[in-house]
CSV table of C-alpha atoms in Angstrom, one decimal:
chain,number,residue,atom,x,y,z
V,80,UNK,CA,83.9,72.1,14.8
V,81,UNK,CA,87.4,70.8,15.8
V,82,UNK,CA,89.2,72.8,17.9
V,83,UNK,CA,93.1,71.8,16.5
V,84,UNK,CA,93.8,70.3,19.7
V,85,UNK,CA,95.1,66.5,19.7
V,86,UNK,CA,92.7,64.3,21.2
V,87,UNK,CA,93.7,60.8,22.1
V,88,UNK,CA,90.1,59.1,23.3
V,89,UNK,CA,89.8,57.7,26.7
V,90,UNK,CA,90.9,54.0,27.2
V,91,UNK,CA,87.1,53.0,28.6
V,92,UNK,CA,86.2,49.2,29.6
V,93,UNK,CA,82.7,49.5,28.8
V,94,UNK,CA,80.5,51.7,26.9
V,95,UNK,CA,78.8,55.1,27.4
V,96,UNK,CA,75.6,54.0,29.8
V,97,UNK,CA,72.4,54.9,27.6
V,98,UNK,CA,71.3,57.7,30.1
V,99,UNK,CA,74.5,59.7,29.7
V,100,UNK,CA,74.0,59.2,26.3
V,101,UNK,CA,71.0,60.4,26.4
V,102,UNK,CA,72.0,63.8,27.8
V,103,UNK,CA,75.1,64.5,26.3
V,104,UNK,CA,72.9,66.4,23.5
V,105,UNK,CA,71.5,68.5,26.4
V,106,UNK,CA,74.9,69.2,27.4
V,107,UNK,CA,76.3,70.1,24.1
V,108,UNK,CA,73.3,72.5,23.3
V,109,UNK,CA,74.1,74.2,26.5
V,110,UNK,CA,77.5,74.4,25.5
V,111,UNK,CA,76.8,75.5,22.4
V,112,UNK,CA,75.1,79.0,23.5
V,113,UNK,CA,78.5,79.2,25.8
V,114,UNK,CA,80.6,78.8,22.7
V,115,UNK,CA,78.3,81.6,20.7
V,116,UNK,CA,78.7,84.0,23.1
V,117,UNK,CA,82.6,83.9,23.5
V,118,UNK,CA,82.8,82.4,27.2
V,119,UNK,CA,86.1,80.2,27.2
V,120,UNK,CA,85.9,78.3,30.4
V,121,UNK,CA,82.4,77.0,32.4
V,122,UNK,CA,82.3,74.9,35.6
V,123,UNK,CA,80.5,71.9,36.1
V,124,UNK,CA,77.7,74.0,38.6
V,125,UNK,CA,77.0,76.4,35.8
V,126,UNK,CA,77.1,74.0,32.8
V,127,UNK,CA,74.9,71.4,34.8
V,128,UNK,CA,72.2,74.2,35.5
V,129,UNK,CA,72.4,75.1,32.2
V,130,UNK,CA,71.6,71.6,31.1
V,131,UNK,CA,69.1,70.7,33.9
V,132,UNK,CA,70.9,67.9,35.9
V,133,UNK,CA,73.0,68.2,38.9
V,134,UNK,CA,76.5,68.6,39.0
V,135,UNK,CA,77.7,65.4,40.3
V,136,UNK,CA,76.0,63.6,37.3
V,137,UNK,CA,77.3,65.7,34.9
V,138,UNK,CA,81.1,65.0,36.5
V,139,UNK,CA,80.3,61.4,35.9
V,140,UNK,CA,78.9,61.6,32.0
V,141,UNK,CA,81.7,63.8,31.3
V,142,UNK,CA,84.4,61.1,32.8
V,143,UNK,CA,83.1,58.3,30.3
V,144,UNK,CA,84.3,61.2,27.4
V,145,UNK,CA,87.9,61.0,29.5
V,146,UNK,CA,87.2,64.6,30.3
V,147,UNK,CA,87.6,66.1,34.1
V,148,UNK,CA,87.9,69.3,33.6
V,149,UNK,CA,90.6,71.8,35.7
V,150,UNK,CA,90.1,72.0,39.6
V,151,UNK,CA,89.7,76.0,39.8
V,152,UNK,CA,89.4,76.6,36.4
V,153,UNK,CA,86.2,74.5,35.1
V,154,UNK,CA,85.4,72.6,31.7
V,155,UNK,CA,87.2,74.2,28.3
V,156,UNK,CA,84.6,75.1,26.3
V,157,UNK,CA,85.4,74.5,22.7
V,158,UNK,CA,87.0,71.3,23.9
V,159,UNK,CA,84.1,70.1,25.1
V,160,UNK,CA,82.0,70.5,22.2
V,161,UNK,CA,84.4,68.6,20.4
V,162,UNK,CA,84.5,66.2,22.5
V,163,UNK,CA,81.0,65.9,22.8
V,164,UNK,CA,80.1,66.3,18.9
V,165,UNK,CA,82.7,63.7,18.5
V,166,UNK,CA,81.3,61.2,20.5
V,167,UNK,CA,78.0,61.4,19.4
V,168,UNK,CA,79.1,61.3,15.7
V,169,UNK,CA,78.2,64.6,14.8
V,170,UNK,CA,81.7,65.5,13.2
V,171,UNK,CA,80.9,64.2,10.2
V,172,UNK,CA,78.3,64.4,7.6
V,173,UNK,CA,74.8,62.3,8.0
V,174,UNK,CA,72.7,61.8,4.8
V,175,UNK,CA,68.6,62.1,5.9
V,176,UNK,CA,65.5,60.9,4.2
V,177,UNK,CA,62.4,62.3,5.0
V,178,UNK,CA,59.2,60.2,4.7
V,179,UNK,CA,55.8,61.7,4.4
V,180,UNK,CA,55.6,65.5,3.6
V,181,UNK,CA,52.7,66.3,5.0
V,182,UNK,CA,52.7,69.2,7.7
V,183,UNK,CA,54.6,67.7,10.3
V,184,UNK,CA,56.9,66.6,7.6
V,185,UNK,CA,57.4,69.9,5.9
V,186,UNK,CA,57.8,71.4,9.1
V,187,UNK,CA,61.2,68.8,9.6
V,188,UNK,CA,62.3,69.4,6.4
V,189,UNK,CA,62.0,73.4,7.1
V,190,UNK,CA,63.9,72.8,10.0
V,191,UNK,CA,67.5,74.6,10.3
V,192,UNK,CA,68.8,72.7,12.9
V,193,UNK,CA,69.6,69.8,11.1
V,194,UNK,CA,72.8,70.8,9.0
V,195,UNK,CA,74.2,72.9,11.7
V,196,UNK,CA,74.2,69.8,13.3
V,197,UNK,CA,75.7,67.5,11.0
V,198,UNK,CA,72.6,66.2,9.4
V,199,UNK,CA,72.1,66.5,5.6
V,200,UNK,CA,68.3,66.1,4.1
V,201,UNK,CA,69.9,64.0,1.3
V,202,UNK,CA,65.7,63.4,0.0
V,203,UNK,CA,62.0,64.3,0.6
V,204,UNK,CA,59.4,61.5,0.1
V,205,UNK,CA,55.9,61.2,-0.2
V,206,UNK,CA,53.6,58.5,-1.8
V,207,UNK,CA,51.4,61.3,-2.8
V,208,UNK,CA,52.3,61.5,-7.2
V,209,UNK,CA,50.8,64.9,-7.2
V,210,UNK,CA,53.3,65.9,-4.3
V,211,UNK,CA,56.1,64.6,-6.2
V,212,UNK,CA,58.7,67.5,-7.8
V,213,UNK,CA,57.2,69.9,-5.9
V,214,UNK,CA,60.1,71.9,-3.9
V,215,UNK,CA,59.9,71.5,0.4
V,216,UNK,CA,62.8,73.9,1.8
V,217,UNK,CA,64.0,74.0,-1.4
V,218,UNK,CA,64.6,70.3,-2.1
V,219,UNK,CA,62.2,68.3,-4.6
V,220,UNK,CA,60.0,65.9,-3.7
V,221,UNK,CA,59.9,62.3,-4.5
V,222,UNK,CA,57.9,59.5,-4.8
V,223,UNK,CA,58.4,56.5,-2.7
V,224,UNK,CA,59.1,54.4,-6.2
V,225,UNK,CA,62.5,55.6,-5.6
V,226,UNK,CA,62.9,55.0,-1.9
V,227,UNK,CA,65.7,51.7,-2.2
V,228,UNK,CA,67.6,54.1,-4.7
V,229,UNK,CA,67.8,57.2,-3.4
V,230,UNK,CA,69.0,55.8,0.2
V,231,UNK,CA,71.6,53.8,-1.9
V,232,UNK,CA,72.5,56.4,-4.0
V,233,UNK,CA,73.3,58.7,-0.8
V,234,UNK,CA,74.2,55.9,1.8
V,235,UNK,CA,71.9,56.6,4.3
V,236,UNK,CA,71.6,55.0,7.6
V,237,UNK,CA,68.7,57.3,9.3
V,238,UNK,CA,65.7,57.5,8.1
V,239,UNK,CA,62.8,60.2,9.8
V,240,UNK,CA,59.4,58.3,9.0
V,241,UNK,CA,56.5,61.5,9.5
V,242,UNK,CA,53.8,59.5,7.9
V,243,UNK,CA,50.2,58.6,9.5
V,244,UNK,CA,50.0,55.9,11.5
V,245,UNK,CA,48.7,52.9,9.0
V,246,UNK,CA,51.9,53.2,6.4
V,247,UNK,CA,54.5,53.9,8.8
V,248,UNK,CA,55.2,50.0,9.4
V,249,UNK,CA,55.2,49.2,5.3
V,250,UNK,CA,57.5,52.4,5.5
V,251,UNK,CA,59.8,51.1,8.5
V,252,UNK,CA,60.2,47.7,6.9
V,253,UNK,CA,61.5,49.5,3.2
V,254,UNK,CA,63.4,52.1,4.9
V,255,UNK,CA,65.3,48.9,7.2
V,256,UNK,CA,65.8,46.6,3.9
V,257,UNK,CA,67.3,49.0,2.2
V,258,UNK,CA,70.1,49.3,4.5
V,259,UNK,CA,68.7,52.2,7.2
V,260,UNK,CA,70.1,51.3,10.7
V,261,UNK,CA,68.3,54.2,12.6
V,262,UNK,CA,64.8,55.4,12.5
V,263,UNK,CA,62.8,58.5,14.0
V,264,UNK,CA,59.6,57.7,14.2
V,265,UNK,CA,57.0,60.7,14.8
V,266,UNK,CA,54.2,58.1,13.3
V,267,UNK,CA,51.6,57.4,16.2
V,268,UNK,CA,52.5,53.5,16.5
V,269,UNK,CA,54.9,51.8,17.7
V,270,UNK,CA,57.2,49.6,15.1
V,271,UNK,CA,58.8,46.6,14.9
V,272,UNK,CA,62.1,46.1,13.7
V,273,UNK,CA,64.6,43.6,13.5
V,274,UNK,CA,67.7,43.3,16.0
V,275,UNK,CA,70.4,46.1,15.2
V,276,UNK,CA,67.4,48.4,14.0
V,277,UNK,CA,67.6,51.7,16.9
V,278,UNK,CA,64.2,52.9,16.6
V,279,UNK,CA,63.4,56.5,18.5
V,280,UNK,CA,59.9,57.4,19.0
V,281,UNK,CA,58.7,60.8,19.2
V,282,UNK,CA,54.8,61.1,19.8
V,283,UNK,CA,53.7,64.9,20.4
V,284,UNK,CA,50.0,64.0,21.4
V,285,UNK,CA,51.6,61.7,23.9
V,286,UNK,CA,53.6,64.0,25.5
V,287,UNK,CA,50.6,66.6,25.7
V,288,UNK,CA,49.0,64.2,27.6
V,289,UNK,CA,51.1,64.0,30.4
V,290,UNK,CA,51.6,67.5,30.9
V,291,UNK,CA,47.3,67.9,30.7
V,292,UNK,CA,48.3,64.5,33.7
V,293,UNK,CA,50.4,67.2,35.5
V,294,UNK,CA,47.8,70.2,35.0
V,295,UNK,CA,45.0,68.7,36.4
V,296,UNK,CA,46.8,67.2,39.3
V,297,UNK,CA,48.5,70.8,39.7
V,298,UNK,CA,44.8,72.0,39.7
V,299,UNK,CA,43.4,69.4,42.1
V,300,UNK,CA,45.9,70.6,45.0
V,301,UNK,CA,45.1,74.2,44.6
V,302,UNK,CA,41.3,73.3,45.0
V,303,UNK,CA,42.4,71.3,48.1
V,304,UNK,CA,44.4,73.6,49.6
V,305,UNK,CA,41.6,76.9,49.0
V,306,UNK,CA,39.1,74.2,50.5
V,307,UNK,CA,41.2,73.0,53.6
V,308,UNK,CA,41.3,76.2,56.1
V,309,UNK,CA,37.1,76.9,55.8
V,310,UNK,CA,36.7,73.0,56.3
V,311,UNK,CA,39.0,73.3,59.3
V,312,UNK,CA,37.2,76.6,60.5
V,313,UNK,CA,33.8,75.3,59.9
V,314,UNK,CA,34.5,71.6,62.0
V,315,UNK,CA,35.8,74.2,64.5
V,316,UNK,CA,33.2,76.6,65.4
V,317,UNK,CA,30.2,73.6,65.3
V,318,UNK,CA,32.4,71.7,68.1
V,319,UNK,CA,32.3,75.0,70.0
V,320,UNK,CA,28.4,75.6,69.3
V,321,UNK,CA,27.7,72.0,70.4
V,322,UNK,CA,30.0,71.9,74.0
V,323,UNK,CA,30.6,75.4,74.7
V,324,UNK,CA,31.2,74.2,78.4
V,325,UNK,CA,33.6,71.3,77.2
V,326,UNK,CA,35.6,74.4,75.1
V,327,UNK,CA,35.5,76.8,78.1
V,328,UNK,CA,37.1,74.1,80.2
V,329,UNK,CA,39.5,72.9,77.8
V,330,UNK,CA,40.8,76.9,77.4
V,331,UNK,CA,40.9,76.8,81.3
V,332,UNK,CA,43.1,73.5,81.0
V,333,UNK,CA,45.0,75.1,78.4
V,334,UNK,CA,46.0,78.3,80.5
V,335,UNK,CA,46.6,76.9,83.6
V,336,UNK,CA,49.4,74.6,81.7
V,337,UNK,CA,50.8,77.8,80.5
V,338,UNK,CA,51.1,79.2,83.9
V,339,UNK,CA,53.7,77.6,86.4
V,340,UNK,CA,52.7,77.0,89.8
V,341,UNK,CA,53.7,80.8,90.7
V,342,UNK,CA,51.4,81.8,88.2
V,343,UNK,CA,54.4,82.6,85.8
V,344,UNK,CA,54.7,82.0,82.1
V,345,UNK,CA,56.4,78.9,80.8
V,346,UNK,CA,56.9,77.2,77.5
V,347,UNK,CA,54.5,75.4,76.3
V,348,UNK,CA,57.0,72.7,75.4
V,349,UNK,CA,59.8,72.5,77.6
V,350,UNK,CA,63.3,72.1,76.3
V,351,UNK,CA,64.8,68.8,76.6
């Protein structure tokens, strides 16, 4: 992933904020399907469309990595997805357990994007004995008797907990005193964890949710909008029916202000 060039990191006097963190995987994905397609150089307007935030943001992420870019020239490529992969630890090799191998869980460990990513499943586990030997993607199943070894015997730090909700918190609590630092959780709970635990939650029914949120409030202004003009039309023509001679003088009014005192055409707002 390294591109040969030297790279001396950025003297910084505080951290990476938590929100550029969070998008410097967007960026790198973005530059990623730069890099696969051979383009050498991107500028900050492209790359930032590419990754869905505006330009001005991305300039400041990218000056926590130390990197500006060339004026006229834009953002090295390669460079950046070194940079980038560096920074977020993806340069070197991160050992994965698996917990719970149900569907969601053999979907994960199906997943290609993991090793071209840096991440290795080092182990597949499931409290299920019959489960246990079976092959998932090609890697044995376990049985959750072995958890505290196998994470010792690979050294792993992250561990993806895919069970159902009710033994994702005995899971969370092995998994932690074992020695895991960093936990996905796609369990529907939430989980406590002790202080220096990072715990990132991903809930698929939750998110659903809030796009059905969006969908019917989408769907409430349409039927607003279809039901405004006949409302306006309707109050409309029943002022008309009921003071025909109010409307006939109030279209009188309105003409004669149209009409100067000539009878000629002016604006019906005068300039200032």
């Amino acid at each position: 992933m390294a591109t040969g060039r030297t790279h001396r990191p950025a003297t910084r006097s505080r951290g990476i904020p938590e929100a550029t963190v969070a998008r410097l995987p967007l960026y790198l994905r973005a530059l990623t399907a730069l890099s696969e397609r051979s383009v050498p150089t991107v500028s900050s307007e492209e790359l930032a469309a590419a990754a869905g935030v505006n330009s001005a943001k991305l300039r400041k992420d990218f000056s926590y990595l130390g990197s500006y870019g060339t004026r006229g020239v834009g953002y090295d490529v390669e460079y950046l997805v070194y940079q980038i992969s560096r920074e977020l630890g993806l340069t070197q090799d991160w050992p994965v357990v698996i917990v719970g191998i149900g569907n969601l869980g053999a979907a994960l460990a199906n997943y290609g994007g993991f090793a071209s990513r840096g991440f290795r499943v080092a182990a597949l586990i499931d409290a299920d004995p019959a489960m246990a030997g079976k092959p998932v993607a090609g890697i044995p199943v376990r049985h959750t008797d072995e958890l505290e070894r196998i994470i010792q015997d690979n050294g792993v730090s992250i561990g993806v907990i895919a069970t159902p909700a009710g033994a994702a918190q005995q899971v969370c609590d092995r998994l932690v005193d074992a020695g895991v630092t960093s936990i996905l959780n796609f369990a529907p709970t939430v989980l406590n964890v002790p202080e220096g635990v990072d715990v990132r939650k991903v809930d698929l029914s939750i998110e659903l949710q809030i796009l059905a949120f969006h969908e019917q409030r989408k769907a409430g202004e349409e039927a607003a909008a279809d039901g405004a003009v006949p409302a306006a039309a309707a109050r409309k023509r029943a002022a008309a029916a009921a003071a025909p001679g109010a409307a006939s003088a109030s279209a009188s009014a309105s003409a004669s202000a149209d009409q100067g005192p000539d009878g000629d055409d002016v604006p019906a707002v005068m300039p200032a």
